[in-house]
Coordinates of C-alpha atoms (C1' of nucleotides) in Angstrom, one line a residue:
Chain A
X190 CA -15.8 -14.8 8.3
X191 CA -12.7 -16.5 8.1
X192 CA -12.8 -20.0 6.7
X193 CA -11.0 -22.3 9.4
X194 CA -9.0 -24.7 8.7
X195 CA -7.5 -27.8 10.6
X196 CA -3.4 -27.4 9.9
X197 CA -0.6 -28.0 12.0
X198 CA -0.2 -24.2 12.5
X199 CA -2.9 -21.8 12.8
X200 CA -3.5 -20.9 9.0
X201 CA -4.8 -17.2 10.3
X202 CA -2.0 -15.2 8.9
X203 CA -3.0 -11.3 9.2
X204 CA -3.0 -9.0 6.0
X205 CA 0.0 -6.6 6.9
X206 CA 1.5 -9.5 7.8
X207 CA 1.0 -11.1 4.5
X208 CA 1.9 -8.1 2.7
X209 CA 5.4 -7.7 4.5
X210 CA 6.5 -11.5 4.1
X211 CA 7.7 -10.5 0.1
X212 CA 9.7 -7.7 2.0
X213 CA 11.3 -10.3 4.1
X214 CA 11.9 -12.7 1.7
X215 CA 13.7 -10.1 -0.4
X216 CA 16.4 -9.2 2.2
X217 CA 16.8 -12.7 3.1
X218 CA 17.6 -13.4 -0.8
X219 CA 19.9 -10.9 -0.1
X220 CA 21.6 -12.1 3.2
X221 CA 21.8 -15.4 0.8
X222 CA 23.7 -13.8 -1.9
X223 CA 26.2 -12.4 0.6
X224 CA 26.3 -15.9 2.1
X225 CA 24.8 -15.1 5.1
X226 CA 23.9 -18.3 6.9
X227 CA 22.1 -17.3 10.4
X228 CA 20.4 -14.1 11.3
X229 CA 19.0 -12.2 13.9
X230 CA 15.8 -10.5 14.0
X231 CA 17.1 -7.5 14.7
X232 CA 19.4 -7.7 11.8
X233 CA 16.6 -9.1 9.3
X234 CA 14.2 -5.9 10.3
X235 CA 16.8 -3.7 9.9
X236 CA 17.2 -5.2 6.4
X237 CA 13.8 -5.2 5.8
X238 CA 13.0 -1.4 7.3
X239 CA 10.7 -2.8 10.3
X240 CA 11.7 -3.1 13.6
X241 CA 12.4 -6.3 15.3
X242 CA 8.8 -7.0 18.0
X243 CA 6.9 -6.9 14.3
X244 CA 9.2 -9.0 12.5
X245 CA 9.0 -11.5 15.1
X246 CA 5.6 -11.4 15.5
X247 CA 4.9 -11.8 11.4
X248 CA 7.2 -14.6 12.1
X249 CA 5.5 -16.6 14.7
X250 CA 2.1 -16.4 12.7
X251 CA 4.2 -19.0 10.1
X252 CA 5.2 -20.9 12.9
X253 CA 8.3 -21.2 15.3
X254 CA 11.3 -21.3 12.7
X255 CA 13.7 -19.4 14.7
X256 CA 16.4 -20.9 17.5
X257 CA 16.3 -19.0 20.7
X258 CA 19.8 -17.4 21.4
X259 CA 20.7 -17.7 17.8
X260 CA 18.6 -16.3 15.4
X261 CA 16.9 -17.4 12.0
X262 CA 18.0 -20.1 9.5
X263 CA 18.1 -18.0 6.5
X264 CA 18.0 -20.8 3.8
X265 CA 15.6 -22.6 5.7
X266 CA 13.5 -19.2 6.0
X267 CA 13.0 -18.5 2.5
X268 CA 11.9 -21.8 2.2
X269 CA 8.8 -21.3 4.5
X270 CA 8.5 -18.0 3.8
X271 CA 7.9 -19.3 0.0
X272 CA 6.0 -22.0 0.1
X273 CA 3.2 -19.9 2.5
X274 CA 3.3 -17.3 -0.4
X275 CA 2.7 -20.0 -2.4
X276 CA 6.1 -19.6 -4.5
X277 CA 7.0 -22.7 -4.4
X278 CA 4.4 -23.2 -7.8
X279 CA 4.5 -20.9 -11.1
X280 CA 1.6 -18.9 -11.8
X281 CA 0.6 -18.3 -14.7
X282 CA 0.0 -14.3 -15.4
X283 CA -1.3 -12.8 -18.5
X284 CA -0.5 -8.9 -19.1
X285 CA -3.2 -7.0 -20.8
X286 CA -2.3 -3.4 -22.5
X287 CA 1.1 -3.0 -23.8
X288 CA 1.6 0.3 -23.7
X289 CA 4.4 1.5 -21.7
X290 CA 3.6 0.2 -18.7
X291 CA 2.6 -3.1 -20.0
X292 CA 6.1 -3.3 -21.6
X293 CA 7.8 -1.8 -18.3
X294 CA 5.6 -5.3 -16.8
X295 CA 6.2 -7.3 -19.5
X296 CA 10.3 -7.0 -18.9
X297 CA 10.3 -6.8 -15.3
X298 CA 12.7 -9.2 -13.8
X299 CA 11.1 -9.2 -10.6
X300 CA 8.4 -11.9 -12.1
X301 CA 10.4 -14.6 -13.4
X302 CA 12.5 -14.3 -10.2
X303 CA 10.1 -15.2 -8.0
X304 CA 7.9 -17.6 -10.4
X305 CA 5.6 -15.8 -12.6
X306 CA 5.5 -17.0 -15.7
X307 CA 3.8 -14.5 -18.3
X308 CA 2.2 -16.4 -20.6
X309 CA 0.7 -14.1 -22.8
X310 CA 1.0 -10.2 -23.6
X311 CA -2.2 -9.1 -25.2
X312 CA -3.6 -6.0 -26.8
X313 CA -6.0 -4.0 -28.7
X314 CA -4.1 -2.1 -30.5
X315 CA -3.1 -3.1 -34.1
X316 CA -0.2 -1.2 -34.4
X317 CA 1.2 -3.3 -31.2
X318 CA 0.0 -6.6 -32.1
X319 CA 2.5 -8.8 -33.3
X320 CA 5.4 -6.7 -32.0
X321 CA 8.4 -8.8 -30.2
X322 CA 8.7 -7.8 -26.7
X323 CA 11.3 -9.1 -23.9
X324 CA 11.2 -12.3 -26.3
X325 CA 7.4 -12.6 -26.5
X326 CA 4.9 -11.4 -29.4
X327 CA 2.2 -9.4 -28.4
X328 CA -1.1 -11.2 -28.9
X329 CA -4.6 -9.7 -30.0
X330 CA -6.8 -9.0 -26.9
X331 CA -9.3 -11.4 -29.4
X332 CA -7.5 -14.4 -28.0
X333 CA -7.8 -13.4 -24.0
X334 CA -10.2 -16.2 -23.4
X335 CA -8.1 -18.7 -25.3
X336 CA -4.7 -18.2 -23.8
X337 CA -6.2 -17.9 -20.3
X338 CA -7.8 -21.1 -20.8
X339 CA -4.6 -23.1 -23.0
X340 CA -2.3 -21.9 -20.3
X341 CA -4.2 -22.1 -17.0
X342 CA -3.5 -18.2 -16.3
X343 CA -4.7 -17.6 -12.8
X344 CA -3.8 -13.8 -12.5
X345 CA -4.0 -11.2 -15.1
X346 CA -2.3 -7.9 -15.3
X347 CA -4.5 -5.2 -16.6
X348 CA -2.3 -2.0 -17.9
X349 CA -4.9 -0.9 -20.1
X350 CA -6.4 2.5 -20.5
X351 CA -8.7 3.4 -17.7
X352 CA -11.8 3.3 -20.0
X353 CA -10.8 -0.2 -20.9
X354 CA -10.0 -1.4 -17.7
X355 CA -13.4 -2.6 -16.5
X356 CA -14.7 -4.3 -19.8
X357 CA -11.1 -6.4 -19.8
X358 CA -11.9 -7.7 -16.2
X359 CA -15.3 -8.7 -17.1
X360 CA -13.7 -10.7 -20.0
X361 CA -10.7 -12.2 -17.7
X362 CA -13.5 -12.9 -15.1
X363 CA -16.1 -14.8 -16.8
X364 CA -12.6 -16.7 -18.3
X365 CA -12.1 -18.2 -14.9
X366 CA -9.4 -15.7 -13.4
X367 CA -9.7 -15.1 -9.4
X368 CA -7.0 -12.7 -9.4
X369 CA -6.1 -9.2 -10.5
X370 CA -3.5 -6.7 -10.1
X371 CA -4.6 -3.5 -11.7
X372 CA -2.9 -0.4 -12.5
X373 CA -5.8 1.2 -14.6
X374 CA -7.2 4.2 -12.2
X375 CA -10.7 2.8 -11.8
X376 CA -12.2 1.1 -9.3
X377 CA -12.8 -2.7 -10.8
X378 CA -16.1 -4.1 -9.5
X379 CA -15.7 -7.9 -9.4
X380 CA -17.4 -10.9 -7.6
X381 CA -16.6 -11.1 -4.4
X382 CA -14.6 -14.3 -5.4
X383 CA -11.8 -12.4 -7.3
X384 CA -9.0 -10.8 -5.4
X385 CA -7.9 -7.1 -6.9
X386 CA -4.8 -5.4 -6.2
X387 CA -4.5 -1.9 -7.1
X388 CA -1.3 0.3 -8.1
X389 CA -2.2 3.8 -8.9
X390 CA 0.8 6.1 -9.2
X391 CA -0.6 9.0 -8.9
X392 CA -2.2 8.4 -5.5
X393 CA 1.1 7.7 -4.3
X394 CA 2.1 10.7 -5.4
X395 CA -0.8 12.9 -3.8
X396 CA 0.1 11.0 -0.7
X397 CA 3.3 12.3 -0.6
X398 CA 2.2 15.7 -1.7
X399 CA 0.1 15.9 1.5
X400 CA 2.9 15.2 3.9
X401 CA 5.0 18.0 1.7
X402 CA 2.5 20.4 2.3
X403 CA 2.2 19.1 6.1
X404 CA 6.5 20.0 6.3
X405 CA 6.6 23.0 4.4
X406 CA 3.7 25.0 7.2
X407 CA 5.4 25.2 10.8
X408 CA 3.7 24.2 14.3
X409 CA 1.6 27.5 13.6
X410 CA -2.6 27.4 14.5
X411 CA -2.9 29.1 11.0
X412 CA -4.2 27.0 7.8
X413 CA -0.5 25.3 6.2
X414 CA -1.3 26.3 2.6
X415 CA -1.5 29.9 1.7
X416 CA -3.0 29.8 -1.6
X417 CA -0.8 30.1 -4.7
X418 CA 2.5 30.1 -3.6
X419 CA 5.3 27.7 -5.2
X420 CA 7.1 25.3 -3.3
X421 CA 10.6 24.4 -3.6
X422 CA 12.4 27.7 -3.2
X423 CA 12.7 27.6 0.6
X424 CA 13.9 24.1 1.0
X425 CA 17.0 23.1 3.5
X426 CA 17.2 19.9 4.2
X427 CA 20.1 18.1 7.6
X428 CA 22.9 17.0 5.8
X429 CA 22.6 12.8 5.0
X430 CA 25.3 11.4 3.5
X431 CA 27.0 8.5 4.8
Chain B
X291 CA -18.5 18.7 19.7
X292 CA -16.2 20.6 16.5
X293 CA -15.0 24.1 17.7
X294 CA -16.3 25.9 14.7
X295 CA -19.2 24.7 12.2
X296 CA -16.3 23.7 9.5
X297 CA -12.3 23.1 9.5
X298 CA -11.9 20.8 12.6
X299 CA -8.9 22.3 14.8
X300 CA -7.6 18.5 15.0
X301 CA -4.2 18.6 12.9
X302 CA -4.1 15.1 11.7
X303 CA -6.2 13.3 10.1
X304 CA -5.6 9.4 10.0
X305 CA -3.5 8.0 7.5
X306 CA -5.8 5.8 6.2
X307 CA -8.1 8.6 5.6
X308 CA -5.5 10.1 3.4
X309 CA -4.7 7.5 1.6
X310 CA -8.6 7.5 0.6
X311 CA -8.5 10.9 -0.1
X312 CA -7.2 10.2 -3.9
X313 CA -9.9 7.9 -4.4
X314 CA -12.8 10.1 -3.8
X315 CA -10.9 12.7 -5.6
X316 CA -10.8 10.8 -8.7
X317 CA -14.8 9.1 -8.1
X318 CA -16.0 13.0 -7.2
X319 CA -14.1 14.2 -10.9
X320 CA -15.9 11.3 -12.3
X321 CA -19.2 12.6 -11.3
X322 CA -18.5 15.8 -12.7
X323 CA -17.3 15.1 -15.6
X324 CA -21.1 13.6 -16.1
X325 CA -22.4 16.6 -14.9
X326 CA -23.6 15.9 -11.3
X327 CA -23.7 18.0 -9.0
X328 CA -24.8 16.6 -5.7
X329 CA -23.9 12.8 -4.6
X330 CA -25.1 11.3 -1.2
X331 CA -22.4 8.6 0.7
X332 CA -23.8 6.1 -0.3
X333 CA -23.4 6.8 -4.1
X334 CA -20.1 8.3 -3.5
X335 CA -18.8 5.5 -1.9
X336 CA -19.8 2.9 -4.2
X337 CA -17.9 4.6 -6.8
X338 CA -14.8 4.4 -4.7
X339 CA -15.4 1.0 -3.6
X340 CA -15.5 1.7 0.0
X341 CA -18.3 1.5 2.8
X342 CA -20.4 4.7 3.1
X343 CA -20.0 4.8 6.9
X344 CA -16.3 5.1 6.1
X345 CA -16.5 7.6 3.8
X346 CA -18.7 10.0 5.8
X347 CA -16.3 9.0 8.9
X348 CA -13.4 10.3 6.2
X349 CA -14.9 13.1 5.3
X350 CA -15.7 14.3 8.8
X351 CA -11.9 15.0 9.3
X352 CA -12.2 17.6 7.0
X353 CA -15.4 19.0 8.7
X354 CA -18.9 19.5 8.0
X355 CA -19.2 19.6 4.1
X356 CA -22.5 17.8 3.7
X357 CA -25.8 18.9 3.8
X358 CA -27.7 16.4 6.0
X359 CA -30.8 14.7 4.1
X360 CA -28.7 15.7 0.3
X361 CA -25.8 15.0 0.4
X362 CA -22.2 16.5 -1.1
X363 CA -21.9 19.5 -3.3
X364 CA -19.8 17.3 -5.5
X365 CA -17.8 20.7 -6.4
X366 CA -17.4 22.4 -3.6
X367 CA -15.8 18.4 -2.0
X368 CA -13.5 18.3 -5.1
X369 CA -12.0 21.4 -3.9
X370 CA -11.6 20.8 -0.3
X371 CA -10.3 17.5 -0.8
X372 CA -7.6 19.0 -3.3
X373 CA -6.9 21.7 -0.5
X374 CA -6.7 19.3 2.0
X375 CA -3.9 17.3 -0.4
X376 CA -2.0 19.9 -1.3
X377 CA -3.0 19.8 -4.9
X378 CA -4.0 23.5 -5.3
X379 CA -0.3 24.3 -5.5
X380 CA 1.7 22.5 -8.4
X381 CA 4.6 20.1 -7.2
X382 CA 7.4 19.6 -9.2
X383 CA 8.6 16.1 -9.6
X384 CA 12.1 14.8 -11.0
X385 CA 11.9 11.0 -12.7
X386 CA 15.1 9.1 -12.4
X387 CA 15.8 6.1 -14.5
X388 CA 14.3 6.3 -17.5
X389 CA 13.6 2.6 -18.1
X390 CA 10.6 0.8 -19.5
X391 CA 9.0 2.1 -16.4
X392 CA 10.6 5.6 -16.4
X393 CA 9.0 5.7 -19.5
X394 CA 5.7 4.8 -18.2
X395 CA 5.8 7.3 -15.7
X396 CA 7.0 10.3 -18.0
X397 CA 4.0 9.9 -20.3
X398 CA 1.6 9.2 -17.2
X399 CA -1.1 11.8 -17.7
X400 CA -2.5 11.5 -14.5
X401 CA 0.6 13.5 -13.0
X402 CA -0.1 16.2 -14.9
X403 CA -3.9 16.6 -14.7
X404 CA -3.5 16.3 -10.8
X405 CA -0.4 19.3 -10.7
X406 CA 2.4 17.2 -10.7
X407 CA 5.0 18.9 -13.3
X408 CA 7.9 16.9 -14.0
X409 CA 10.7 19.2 -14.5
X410 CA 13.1 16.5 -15.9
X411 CA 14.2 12.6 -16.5
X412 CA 17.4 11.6 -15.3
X413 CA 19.3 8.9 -16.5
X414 CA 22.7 7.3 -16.4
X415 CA 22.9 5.2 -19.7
X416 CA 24.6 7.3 -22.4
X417 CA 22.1 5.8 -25.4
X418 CA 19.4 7.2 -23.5
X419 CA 20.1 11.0 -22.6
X420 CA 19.8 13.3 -25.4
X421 CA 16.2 11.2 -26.5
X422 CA 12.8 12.7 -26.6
X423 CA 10.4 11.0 -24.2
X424 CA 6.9 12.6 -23.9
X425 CA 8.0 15.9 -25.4
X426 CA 11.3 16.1 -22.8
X427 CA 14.8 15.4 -23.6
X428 CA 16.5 13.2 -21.0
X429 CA 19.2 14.9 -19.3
X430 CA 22.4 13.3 -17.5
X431 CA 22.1 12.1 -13.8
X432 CA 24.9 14.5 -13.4
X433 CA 22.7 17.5 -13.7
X434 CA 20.8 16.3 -10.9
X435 CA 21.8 18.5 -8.3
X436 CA 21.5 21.2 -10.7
X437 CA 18.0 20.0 -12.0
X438 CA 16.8 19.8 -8.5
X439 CA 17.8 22.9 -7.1
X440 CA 16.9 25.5 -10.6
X441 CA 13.3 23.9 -10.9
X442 CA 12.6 23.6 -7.0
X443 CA 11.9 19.7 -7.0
X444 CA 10.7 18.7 -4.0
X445 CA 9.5 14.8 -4.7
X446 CA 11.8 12.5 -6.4
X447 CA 10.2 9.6 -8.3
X448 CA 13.4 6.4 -8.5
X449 CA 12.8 4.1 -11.0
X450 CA 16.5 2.9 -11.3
X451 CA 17.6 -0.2 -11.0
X452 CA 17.9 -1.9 -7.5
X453 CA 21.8 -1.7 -7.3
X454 CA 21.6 2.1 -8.0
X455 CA 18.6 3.5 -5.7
X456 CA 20.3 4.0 -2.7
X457 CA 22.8 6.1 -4.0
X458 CA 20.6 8.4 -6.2
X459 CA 18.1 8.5 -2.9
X460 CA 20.7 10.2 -0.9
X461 CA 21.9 12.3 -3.8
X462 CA 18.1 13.5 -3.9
X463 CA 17.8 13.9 0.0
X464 CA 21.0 16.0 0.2
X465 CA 19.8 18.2 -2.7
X466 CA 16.6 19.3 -0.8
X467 CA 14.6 16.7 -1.9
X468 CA 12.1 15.6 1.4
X469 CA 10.0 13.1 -0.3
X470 CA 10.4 10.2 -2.5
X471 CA 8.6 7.6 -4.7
X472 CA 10.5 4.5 -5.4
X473 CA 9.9 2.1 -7.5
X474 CA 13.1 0.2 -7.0
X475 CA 12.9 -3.1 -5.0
X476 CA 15.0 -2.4 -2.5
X477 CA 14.1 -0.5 1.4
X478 CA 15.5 3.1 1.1
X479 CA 17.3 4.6 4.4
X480 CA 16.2 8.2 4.8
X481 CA 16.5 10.7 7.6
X482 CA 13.4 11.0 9.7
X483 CA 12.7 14.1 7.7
X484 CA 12.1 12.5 4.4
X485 CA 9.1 10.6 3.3
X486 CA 9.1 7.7 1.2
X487 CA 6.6 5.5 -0.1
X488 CA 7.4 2.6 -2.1
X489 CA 5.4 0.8 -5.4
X490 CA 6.7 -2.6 -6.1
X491 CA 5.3 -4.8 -9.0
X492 CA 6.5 -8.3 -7.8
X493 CA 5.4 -7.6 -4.1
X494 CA 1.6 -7.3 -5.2
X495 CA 1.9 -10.3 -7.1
X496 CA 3.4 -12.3 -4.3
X497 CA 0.4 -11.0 -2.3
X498 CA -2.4 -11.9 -4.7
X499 CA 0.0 -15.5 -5.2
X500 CA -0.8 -15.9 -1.0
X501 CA -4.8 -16.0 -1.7
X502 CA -5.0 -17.7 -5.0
X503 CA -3.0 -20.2 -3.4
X504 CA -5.7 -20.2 -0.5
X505 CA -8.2 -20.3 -2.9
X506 CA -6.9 -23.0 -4.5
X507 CA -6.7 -26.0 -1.8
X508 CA -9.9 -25.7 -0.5
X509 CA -11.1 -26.8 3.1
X510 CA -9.0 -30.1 4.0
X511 CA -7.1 -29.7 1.1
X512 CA -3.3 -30.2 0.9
X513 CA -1.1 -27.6 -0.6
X514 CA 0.1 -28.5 -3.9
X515 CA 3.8 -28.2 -2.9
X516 CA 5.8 -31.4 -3.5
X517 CA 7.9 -33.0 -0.5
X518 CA 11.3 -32.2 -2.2
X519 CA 12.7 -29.2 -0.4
X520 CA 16.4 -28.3 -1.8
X521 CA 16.5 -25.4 -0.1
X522 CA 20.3 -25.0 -1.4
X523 CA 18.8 -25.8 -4.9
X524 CA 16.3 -22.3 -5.2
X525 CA 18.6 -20.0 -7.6
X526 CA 16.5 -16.7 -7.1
X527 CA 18.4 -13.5 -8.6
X528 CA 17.7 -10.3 -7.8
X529 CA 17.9 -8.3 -11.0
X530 CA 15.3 -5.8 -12.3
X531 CA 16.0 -4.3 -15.0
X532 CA 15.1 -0.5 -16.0
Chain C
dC216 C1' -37.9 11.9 6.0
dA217 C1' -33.4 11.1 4.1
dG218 C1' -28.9 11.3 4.8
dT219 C1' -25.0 13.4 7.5
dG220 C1' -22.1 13.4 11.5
dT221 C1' -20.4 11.0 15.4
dG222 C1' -20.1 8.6 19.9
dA223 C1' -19.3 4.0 21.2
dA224 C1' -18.3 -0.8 20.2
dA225 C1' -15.8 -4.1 17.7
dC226 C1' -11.8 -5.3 15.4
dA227 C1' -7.0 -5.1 13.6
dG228 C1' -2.3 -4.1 14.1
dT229 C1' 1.8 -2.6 16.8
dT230 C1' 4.7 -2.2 20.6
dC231 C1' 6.2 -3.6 25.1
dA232 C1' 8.5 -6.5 28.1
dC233 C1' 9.8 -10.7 29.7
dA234 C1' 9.3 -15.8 30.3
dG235 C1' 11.6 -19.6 28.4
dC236 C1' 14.6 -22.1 25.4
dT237 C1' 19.4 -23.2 23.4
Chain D
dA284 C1' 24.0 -15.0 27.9
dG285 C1' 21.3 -14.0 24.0
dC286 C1' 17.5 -14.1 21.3
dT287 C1' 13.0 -16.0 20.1
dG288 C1' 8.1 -16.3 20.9
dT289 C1' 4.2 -14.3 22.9
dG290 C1' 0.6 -12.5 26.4
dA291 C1' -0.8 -8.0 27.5
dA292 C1' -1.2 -3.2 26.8
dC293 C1' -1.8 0.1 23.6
dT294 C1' -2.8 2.6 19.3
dG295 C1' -5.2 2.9 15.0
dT296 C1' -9.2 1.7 12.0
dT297 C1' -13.7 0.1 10.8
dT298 C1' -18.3 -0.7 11.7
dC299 C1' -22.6 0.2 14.0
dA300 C1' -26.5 2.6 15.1
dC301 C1' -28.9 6.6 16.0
dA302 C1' -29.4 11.6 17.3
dC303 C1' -29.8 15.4 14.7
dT304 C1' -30.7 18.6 10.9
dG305 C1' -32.1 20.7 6.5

DNA sequence: CAGTGTGAAACAGTTCACAGCT
DNA sequence: AGCTGTGAACTGTTTCACACTG
């Protein structure tokens, strides 16, 4: 069930379509940098590796912010684009697990960019706590509940340890957090309240490997993988540059 | 009605299948690392958070390796889903950009315990070839070429900087290289051959960012997003840093 | 029986192609 | 003339529900 609400524009905004306006707000930021002022959906999908019916269709789900025969606003654009992410405000985002991920999170410029604020870097580990990094000290994981609560964190970041993982969601949880990104490989159970993201890098990876296994057998009827033989030796690829 | 009792002659199994396949890989090794040995669809698919009508509809792209009124042979699955990945052959993966997050992914030990060997980290910054990161000495983005081609590479894993990912894509691609995990915010152009997939931090946030903001202003609620809309006055840069 | 495997229905997302606006 | 916005067709995915089997 979707909750319906009475706005100007129909506030049904598909997932994928959701999940590609950050993409399109990217290249716009970058058409802005090169002081692009108008573009074409053709151009912005190109830009944005989609083609042009889907961008204009994720489009008209915000509402009609083109000009027919022209193109798109591209200042004007990021603004709507934004504001129906919900950029427009800071959210508050707490990191939990400072190992090298955490600290690859912690000094991400992508967050500040595009208004995260990371209020608090926290961990279990003793030999971490206290430790400056990107300009912040690392907290105990003692004081989750209090710096979620002093700084109205909304989101938190869990890079812990797998076995960790779930025990630090409870805590976030029952702190008043409705959102989670995850990069622990476990599969977080949470109210049905709370919104999880997951990034797991190594199911990326097997993803990949099963396309590469896919390439490497031909159009043959046989089964593609032979058993124990390496890959890599037999690779050609078209030439690419450009 | 399947051909043959097991192995279904249909080539391709959905992508959203595959991209579950990972995710019951990693529930299934769960299970036996506690020792059990049979698991029904139901059980199995609450451990990988899915719907057990989906995961039976999964599995059935694979064939027949149930037993009806038992269940899965929770060995016998592991292995056909790692056939069916490609994960009964080692891949051999090459980082570039050894950043925070380079980092991160170089002592990753689920790339290992899933065959993924990484035969070397790349990076351009002088300070950082010649250290030791998780038992490998960083070698010079020069020896790329070199690295790719002696070790038989066949995925690339870019954890540069934006400004640098296209060009050490196509150095990859034209080295043999057909499939490639960035971690760059930027889209990658690739020839059709090449498969990429892409992990970016910032977009996920975005995307939780859209449904806490839902959340948030409740039915009949107004968006907390003030009337003053500078557009010119939004300063967003583009740096990430690695 | 209990639980898999699977047609068929329902739903979601993408692509097509063109009407309509500037 | 050119490009957006969108119904309609199409393709892919999820869910349902039950026949079938060990």
């Amino acid at each position: 069930m979707t909750s319906r609400q009475n706005r100007p524009r129909d506030r049904g905004i598909p997932e994928a379509t959701v999940a590609r306006l950050p993409v399109y707000l990217r290249a716009l930021h970058g058409l802005q940098d090169r002081g692009v002022a108008t573009v074409s959906s053709e151009e912005l999908a190109a830009a944005a590796g989609v083609n042009s019916a889907k961008l204009r269709k994720d489009l008209s789900h915000l509402g009609s912010y083109g000009t027919r025969g022209v193109g798109y606003e591209v200042e004007y654009l990021v603004y709507q684009i934004s504001r129906e992410l919900g950029l427009t405000q800071d959210w508050v985002v707490a990191i939990i697990g400072v190992g090298n991920l955490g600290r690859a999170l912690a000094g991400y410029g992508g967050f500040a960019s595009r208004g995260f604020r990371v209020a608090g870097l926290l961990d279990a580990d003793d030999s971490i706590v206290g430790q400056e990094i990107s300009g912040m000290t690392v907290g105990h994981i003692d004081r989750l509940e209090d710096i979620i609560a002093d700084h109205g964190v909304s989101i938190a970041v869990i890079a812990t340890p797998a076995a960790a993982a779930q025990g630090v969601c409870d805590r976030v949880v029952a702190a008043g957090v409705t959102s989670v990104l995850n990069f622990a490989p476990v599969v977080l159970s949470v109210p049905e309240s709370v919104d999880v993201r997951k990034v797991d890098l190594s199911i990326e990876l097997q993803i990949l490997a099963f396309h590469e296994q896919r390439k490497a057998g031909g159009p043959g009827d046989y089964e593609p993988v032979p058993g124990g033989e390496p890959p890599g030796a037999a690779h050609y690829v078209e030439a690419v540059e450009a």
